[in-house]
mmCIF file of C-alpha atoms in Angstrom:
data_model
loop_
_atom_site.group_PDB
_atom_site.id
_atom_site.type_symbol
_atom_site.label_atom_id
_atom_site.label_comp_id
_atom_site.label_asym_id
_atom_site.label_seq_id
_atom_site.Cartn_x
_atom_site.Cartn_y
_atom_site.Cartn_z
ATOM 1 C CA UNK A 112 -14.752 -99.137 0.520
ATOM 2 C CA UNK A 113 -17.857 -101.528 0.563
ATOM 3 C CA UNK A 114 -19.057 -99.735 3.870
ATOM 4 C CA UNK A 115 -18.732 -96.593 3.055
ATOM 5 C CA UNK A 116 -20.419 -97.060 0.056
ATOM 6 C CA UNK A 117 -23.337 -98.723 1.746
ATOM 7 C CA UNK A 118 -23.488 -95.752 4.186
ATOM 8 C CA UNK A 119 -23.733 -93.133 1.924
ATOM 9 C CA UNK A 120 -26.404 -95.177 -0.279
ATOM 10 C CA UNK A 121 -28.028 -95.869 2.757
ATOM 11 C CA UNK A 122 -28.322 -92.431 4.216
ATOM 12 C CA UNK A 123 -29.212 -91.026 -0.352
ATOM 13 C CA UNK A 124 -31.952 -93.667 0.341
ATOM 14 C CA UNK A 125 -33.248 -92.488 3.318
ATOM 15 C CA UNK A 126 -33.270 -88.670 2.140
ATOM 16 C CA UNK A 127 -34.539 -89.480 -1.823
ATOM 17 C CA UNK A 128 -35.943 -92.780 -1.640
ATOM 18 C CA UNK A 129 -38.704 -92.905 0.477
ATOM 19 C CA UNK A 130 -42.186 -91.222 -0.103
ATOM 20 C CA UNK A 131 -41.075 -88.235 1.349
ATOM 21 C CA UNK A 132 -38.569 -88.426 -1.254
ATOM 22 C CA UNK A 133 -41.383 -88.788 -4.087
ATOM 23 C CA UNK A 134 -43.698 -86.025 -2.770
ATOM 24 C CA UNK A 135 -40.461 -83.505 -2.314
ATOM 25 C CA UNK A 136 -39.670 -84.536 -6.187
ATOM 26 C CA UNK A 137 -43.094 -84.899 -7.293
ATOM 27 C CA UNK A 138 -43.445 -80.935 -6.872
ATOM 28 C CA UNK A 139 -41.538 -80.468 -9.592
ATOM 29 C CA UNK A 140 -43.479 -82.889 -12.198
ATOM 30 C CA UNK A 141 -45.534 -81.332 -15.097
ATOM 31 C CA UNK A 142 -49.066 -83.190 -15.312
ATOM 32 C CA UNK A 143 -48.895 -82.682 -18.532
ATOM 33 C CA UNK A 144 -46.321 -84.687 -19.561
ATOM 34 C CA UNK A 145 -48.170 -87.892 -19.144
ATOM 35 C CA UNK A 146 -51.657 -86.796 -19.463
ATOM 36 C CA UNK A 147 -51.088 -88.515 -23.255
ATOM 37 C CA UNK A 148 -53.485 -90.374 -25.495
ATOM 38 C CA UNK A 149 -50.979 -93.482 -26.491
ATOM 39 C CA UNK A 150 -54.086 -95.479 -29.049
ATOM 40 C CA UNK A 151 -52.420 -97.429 -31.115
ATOM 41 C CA UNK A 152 -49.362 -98.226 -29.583
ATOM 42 C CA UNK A 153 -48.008 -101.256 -28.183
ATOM 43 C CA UNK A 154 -46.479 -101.711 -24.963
ATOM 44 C CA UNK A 155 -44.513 -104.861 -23.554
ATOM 45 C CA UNK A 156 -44.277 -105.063 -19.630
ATOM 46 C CA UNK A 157 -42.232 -107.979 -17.932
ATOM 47 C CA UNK A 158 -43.388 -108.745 -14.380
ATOM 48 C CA UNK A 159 -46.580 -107.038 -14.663
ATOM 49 C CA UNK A 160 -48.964 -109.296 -12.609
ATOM 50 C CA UNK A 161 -47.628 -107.085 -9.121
ATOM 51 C CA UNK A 162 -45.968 -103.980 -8.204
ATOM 52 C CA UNK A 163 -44.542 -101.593 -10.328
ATOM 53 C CA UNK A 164 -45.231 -103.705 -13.174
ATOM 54 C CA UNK A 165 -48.911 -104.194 -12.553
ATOM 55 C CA UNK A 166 -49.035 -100.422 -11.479
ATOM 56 C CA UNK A 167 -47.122 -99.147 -14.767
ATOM 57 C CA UNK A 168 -49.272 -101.057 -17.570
ATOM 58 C CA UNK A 169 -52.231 -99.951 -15.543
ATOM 59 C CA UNK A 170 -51.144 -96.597 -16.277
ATOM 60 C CA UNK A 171 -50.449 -97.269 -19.382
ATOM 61 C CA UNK A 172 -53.902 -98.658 -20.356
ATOM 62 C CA UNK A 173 -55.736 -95.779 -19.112
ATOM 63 C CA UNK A 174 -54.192 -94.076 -21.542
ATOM 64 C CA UNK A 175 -55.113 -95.758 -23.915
ATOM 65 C CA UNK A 176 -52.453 -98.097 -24.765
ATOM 66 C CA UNK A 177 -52.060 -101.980 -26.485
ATOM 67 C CA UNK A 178 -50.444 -103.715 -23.331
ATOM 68 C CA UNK A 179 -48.863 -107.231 -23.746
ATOM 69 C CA UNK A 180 -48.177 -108.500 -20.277
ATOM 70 C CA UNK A 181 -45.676 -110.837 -19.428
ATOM 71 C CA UNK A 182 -45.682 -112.565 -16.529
ATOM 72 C CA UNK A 183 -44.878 -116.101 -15.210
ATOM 73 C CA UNK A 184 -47.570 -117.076 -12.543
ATOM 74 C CA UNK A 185 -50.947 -117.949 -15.370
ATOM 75 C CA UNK A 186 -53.524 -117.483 -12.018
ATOM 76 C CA UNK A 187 -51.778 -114.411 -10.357
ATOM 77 C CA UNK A 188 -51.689 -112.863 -14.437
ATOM 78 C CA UNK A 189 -55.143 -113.759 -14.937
ATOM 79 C CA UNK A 190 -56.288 -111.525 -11.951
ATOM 80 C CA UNK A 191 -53.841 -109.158 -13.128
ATOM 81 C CA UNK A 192 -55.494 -108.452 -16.504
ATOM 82 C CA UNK A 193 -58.573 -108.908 -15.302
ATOM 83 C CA UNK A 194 -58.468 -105.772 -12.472
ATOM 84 C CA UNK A 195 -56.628 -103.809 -15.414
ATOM 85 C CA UNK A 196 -59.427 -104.483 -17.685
ATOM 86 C CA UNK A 197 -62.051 -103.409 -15.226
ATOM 87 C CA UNK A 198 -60.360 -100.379 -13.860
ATOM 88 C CA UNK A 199 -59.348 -99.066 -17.289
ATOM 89 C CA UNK A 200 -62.103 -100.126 -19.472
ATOM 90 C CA UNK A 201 -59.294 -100.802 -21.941
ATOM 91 C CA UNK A 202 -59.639 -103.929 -23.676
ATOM 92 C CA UNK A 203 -56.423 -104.663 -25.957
ATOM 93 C CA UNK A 204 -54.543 -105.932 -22.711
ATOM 94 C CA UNK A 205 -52.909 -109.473 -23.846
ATOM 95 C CA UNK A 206 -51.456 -112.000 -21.539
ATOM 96 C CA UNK A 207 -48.540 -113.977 -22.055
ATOM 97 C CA UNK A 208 -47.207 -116.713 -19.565
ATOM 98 C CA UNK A 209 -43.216 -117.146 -19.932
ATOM 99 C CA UNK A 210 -40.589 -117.810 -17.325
ATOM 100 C CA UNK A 211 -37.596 -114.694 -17.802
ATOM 101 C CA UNK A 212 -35.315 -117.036 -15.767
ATOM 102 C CA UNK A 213 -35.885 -119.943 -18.662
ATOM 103 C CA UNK A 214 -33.770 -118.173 -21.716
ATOM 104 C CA UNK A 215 -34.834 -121.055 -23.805
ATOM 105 C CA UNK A 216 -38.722 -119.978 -22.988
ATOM 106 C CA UNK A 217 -37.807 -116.477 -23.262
ATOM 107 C CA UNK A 218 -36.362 -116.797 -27.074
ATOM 108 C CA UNK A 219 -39.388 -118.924 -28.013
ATOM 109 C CA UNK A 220 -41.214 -116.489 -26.642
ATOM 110 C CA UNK A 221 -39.703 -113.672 -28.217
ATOM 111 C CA UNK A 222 -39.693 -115.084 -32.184
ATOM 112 C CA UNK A 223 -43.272 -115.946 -31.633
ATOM 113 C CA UNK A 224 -43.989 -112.145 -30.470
ATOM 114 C CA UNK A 225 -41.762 -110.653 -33.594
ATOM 115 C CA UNK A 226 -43.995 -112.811 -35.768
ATOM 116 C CA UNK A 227 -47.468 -112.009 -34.534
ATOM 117 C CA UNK A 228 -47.094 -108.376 -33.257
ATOM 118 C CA UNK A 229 -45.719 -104.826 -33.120
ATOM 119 C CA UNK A 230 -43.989 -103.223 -30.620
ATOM 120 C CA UNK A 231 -43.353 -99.751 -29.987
ATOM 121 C CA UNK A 232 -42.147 -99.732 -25.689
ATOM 122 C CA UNK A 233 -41.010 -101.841 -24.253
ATOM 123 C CA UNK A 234 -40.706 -102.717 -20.061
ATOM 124 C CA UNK A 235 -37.926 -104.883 -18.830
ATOM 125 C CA UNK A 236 -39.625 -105.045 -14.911
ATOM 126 C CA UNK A 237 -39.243 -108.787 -14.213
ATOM 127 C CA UNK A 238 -36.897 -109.457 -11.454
ATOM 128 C CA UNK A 239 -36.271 -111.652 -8.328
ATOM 129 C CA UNK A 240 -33.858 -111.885 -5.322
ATOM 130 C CA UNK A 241 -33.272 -115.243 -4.237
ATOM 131 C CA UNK A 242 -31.441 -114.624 -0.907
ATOM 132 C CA UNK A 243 -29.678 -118.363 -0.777
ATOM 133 C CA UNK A 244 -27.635 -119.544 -4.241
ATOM 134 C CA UNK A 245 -30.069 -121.231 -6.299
ATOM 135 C CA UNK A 246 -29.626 -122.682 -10.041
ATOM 136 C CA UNK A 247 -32.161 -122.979 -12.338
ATOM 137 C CA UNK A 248 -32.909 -125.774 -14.440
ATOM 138 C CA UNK A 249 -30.388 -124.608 -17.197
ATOM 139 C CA UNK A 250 -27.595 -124.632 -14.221
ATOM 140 C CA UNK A 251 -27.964 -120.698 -14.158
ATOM 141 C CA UNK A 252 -27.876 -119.114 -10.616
ATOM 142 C CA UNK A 253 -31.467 -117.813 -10.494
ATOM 143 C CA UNK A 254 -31.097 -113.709 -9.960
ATOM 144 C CA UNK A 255 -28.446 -113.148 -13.148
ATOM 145 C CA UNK A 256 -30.635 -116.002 -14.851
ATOM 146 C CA UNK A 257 -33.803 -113.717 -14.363
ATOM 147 C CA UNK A 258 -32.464 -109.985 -13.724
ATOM 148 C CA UNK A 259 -29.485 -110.082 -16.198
ATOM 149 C CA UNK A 260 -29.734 -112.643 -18.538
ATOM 150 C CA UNK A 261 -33.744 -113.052 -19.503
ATOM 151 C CA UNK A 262 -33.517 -109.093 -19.536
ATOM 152 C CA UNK A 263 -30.543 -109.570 -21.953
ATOM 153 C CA UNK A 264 -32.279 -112.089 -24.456
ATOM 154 C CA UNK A 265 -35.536 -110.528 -24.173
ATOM 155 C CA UNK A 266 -34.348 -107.048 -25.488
ATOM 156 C CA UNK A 267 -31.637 -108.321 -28.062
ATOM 157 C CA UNK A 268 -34.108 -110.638 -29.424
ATOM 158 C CA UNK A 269 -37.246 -107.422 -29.956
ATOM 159 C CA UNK A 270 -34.486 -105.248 -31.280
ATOM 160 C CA UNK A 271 -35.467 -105.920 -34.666
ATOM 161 C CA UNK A 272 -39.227 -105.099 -34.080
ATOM 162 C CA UNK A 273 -38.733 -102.208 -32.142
ATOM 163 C CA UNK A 274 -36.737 -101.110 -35.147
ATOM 164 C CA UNK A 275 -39.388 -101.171 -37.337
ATOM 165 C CA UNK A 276 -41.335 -98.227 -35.430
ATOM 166 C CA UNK A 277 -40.791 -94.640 -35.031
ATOM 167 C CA UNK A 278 -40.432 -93.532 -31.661
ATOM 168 C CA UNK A 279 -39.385 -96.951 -29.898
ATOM 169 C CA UNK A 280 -38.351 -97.062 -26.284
ATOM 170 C CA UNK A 281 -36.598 -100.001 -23.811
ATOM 171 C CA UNK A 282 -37.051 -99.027 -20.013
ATOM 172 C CA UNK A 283 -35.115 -101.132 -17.658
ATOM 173 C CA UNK A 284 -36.318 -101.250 -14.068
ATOM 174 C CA UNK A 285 -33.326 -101.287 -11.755
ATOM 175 C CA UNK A 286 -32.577 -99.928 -8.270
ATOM 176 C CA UNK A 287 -30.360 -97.940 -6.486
ATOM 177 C CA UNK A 288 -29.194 -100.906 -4.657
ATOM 178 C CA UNK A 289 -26.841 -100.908 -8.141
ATOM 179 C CA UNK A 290 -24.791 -97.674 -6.955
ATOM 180 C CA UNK A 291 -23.197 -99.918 -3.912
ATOM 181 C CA UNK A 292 -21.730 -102.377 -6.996
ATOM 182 C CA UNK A 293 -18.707 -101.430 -9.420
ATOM 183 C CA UNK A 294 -19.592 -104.544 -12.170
ATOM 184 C CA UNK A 295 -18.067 -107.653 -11.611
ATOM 185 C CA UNK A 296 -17.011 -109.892 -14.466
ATOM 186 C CA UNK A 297 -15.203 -112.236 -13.295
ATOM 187 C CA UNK A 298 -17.689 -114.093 -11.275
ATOM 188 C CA UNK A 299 -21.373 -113.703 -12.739
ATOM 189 C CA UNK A 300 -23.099 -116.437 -11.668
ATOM 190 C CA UNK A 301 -21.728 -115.797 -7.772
ATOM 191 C CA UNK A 302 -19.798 -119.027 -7.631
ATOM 192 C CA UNK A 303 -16.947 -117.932 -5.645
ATOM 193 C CA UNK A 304 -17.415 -116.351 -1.350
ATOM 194 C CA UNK A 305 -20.302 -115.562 0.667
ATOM 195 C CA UNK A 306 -23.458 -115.877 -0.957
ATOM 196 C CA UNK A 307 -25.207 -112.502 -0.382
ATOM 197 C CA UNK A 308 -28.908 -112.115 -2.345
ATOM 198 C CA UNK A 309 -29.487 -108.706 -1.642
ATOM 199 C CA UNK A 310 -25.818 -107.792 -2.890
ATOM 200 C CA UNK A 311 -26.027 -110.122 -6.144
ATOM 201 C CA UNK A 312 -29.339 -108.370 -7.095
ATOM 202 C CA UNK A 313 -27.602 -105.443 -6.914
ATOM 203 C CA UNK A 314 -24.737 -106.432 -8.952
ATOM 204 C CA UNK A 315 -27.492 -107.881 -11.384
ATOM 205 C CA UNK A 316 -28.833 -104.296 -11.272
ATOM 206 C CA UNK A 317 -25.269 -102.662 -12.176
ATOM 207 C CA UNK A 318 -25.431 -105.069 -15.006
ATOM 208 C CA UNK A 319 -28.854 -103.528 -16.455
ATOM 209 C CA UNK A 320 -27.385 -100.137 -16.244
ATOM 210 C CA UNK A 321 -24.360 -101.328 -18.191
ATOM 211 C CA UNK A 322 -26.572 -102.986 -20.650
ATOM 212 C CA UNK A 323 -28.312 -100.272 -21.625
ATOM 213 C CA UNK A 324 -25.349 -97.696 -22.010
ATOM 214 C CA UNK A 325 -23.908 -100.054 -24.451
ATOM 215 C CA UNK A 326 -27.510 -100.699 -25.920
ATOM 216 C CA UNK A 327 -28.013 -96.901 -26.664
ATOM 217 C CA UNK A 328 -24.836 -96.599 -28.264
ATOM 218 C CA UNK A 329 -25.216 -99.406 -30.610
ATOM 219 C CA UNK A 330 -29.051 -98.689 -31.155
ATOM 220 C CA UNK A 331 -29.061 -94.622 -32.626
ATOM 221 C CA UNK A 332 -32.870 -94.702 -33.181
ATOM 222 C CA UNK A 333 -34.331 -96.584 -29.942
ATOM 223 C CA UNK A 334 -34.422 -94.401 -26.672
ATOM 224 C CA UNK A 335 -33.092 -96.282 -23.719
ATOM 225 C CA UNK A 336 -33.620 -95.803 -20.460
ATOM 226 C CA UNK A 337 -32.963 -97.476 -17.188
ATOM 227 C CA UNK A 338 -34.571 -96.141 -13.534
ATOM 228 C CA UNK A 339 -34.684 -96.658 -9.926
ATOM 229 C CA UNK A 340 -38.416 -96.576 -8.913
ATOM 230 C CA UNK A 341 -37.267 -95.653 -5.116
ATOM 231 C CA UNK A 342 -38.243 -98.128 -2.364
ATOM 232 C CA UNK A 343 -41.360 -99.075 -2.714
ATOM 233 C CA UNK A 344 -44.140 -101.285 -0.941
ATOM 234 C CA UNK A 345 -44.530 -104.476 -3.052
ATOM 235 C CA UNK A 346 -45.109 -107.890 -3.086
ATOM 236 C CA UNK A 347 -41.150 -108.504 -3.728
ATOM 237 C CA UNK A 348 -39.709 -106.381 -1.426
ATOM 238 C CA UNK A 349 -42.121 -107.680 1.315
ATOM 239 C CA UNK A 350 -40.930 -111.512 0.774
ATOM 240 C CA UNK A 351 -37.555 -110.632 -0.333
ATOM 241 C CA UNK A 352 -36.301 -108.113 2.112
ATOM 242 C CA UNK A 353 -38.624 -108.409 5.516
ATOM 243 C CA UNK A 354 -36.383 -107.024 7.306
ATOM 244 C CA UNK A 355 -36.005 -103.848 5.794
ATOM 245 C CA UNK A 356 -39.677 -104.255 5.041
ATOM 246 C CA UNK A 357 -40.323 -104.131 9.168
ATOM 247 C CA UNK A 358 -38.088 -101.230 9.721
ATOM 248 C CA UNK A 359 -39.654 -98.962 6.759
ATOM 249 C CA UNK A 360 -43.337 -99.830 6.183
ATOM 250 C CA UNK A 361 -44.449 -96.845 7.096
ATOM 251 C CA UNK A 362 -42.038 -95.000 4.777
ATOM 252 C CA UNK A 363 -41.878 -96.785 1.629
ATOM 253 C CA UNK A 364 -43.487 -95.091 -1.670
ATOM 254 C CA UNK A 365 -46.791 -96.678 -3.277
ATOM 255 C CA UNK A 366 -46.445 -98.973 -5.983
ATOM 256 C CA UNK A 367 -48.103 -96.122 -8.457
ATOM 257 C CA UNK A 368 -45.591 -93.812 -7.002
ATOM 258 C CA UNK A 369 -42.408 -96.493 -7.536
ATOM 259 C CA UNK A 370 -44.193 -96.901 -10.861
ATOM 260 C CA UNK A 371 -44.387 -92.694 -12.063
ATOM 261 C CA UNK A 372 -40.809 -92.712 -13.707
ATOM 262 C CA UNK A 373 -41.367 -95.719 -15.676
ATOM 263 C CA UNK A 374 -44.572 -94.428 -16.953
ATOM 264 C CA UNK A 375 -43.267 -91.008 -17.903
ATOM 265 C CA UNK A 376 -39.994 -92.810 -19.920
ATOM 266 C CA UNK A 377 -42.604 -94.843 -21.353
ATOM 267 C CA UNK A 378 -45.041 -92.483 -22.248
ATOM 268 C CA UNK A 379 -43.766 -89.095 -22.104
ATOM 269 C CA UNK A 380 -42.387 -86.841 -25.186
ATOM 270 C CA UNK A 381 -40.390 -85.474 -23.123
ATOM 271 C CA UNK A 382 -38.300 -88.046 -21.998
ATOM 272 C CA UNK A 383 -36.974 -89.088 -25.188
ATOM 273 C CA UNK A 384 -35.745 -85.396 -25.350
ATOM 274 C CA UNK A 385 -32.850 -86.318 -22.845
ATOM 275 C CA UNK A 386 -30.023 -88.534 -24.181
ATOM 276 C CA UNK A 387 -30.524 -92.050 -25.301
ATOM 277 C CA UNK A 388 -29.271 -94.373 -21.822
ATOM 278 C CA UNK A 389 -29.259 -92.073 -18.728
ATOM 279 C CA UNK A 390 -30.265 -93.306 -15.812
ATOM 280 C CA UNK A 391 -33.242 -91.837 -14.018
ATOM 281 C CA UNK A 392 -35.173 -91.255 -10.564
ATOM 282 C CA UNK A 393 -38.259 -89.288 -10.358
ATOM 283 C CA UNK A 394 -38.157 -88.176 -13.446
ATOM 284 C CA UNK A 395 -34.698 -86.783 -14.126
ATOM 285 C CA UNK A 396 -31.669 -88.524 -14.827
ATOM 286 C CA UNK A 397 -29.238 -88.974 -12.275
ATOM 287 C CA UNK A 398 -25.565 -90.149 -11.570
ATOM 288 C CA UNK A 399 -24.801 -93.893 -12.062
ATOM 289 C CA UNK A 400 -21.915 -93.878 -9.090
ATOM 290 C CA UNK A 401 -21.335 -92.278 -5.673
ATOM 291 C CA UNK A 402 -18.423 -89.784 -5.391
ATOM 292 C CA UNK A 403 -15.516 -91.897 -4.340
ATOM 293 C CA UNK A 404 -17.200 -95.207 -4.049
ATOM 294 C CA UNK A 405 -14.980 -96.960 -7.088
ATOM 295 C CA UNK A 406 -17.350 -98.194 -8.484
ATOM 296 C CA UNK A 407 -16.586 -97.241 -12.122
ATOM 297 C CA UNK A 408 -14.995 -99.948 -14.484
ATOM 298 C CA UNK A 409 -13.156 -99.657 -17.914
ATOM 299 C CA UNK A 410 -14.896 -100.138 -21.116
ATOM 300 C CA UNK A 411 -13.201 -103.600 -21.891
ATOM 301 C CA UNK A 412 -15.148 -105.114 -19.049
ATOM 302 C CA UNK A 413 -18.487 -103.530 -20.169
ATOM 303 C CA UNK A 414 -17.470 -104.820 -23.844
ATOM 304 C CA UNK A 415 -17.077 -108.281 -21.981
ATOM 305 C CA UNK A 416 -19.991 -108.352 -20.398
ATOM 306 C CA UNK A 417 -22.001 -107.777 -23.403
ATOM 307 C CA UNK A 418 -19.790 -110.648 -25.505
ATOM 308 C CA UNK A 419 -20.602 -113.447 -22.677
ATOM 309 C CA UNK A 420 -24.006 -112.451 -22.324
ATOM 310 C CA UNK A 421 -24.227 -113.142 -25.830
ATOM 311 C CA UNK A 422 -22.369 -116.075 -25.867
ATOM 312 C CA UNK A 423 -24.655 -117.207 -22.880
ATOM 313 C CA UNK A 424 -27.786 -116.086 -25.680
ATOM 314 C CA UNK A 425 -26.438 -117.736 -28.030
ATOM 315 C CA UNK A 426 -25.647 -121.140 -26.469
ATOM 316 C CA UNK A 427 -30.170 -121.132 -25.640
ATOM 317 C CA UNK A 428 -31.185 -119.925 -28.617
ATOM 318 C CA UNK A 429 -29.250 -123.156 -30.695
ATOM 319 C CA UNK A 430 -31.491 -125.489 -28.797
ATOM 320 C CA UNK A 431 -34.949 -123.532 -28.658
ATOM 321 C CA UNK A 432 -37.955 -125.170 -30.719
ATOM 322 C CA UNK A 433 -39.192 -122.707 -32.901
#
């Protein structure tokens, strides 16, 4: 069934995907949903140096928002905050340098945070797609390290601020690439075959939906989310796919564009009128499988996957300083 469900997600992509897909769903939008004054609340956005991330707390800031960014490259951040700054005039934009594929850095990280701010949104973005098996230095293949398991410790461990404030909201950035993936268990550090980047990343990315269904029903008063931003033109999908990169540059949505739906979950009151962990494209929330593509798994798998990624969690925190 893999081709056929690679065909059909290929030929969705082509049809919703694209810009044309944007500017055909984009008629739709209300302005006024996020033409919002957000003072005085604080926004967390992984990855946010480039692309969507960089694009969303932009966004964010111009309306007014406290944006912690959270990125792991100190020079490319520094630029980041800088052009955000300037082209926002907002000044509460705070830089933090952590490492999502480093769970050890990301908990330290994360108990500092709970101890020195608030948090009312906050942006899981961060991702990569190594395209050749690579293992971190905590012997963690380096896309579930970064796209499944830093997004895992850095959500579980914020829970308990986000708590504290009305209104709280985790948006997971994912792709569409997920809807070619029924979730796989068994092997989630991609020990065993082939090892294909582009289809772990989009296992990782069934994962994230998966993690926040189970998140929302746990969690009755924080909204979760979890989106496909359509294919976009950034800095990752230039170095990580340049294949597909060649063949649609002149087709692929702007990073403000692949950034819209994260903005409006983020900022929006009408998003949190839908149901707590939907997953959504331009603004509305869509299916999480193709029709007839198997890709749907029985709750005692998605109950597993949440007890070893806590297990995994676990295992870091124990030997974090701090």
């Amino acid at each position: 069934m893999s081709w056929y469900r690679n065909t059909v997600w290929f030929v969705k992509g082509l049809r919703e995907y694209t810009r044309g897909g944007y500017e055909s769903a984009s008629k739709h939008f209300n302005p006024a949903d996020v033409e919002v004054d957000v003072a005085g609340r604080s926004f967390l956005v992984t990855g946010a140096n480039s692309g969507i991330g960089k694009a969303t707390a932009k966004e964010i800031a111009r309306r007014g928002g406290t944006v912690h960014l959270v990125c792991r490259n100190k020079e490319r951040a520094e630029v980041a905050k800088e052009e955000i700054v300037t082209e926002t005039g907002n000044q509460n934009i705070f830089l933090h340098i952590v490492d999502i594929s480093n769970p050890k850095e990301v908990w330290k990280f994360a108990e500092k945070f709970r101890n020195e701010h608030k948090l009312n949104v906050l942006v899981n973005n961060a991702g990569c797609m190594v395209n050749n098996r690579e293992l971190t230095e905590d012997g963690l293949e380096k896309n579930f390290a970064t796209n499944t398991l830093g997004t895992y410790i850095l959500t579980t461990a914020l829970l308990p601020l986000l708590e504290k404030e009305a209104d709280a909201r985790v948006i997971t950035v994912s792709s569409g690439g997920m809807l070619v993936q029924k979730l796989n268990i068994s092997d989630l550090q991609s020990e065993n075959g082939t090892f294909d980047g582009t289809m772990v990343y989009a296992q990782n990315k069934r994962q994230q939906v998966v993690l926040t269904e189970q998140w929302a029903k746990a969690h009755r008063n924080i909204h979760f989310s979890v989106m496909h931003p359509g294919w976009a033109d950034t800095p990752a999908v230039r170095s990580s796919m340049p294949d597909f990169y060649e063949k649609m540059k002149n087709y692929l949505r702007t990073e403000a564009e692949g950034a819209d739906t994260v903005v409006w979950l983020a900022v929006s009151a009408e998003a949190t009128q839908l149901p707590s962990g939907l997953f959504f494209q331009d603004r509305q929330p869509v299916a999480t499988h193709l029709p007839l593509a198997s890709t749907h798994s029985p709750p005692e798998d998605e109950e597993k996957l949440m007890e070893v990624l806590e297990e995994f969690s676990q295992k870091f925190r124990s030997t974090s300083p701090g």
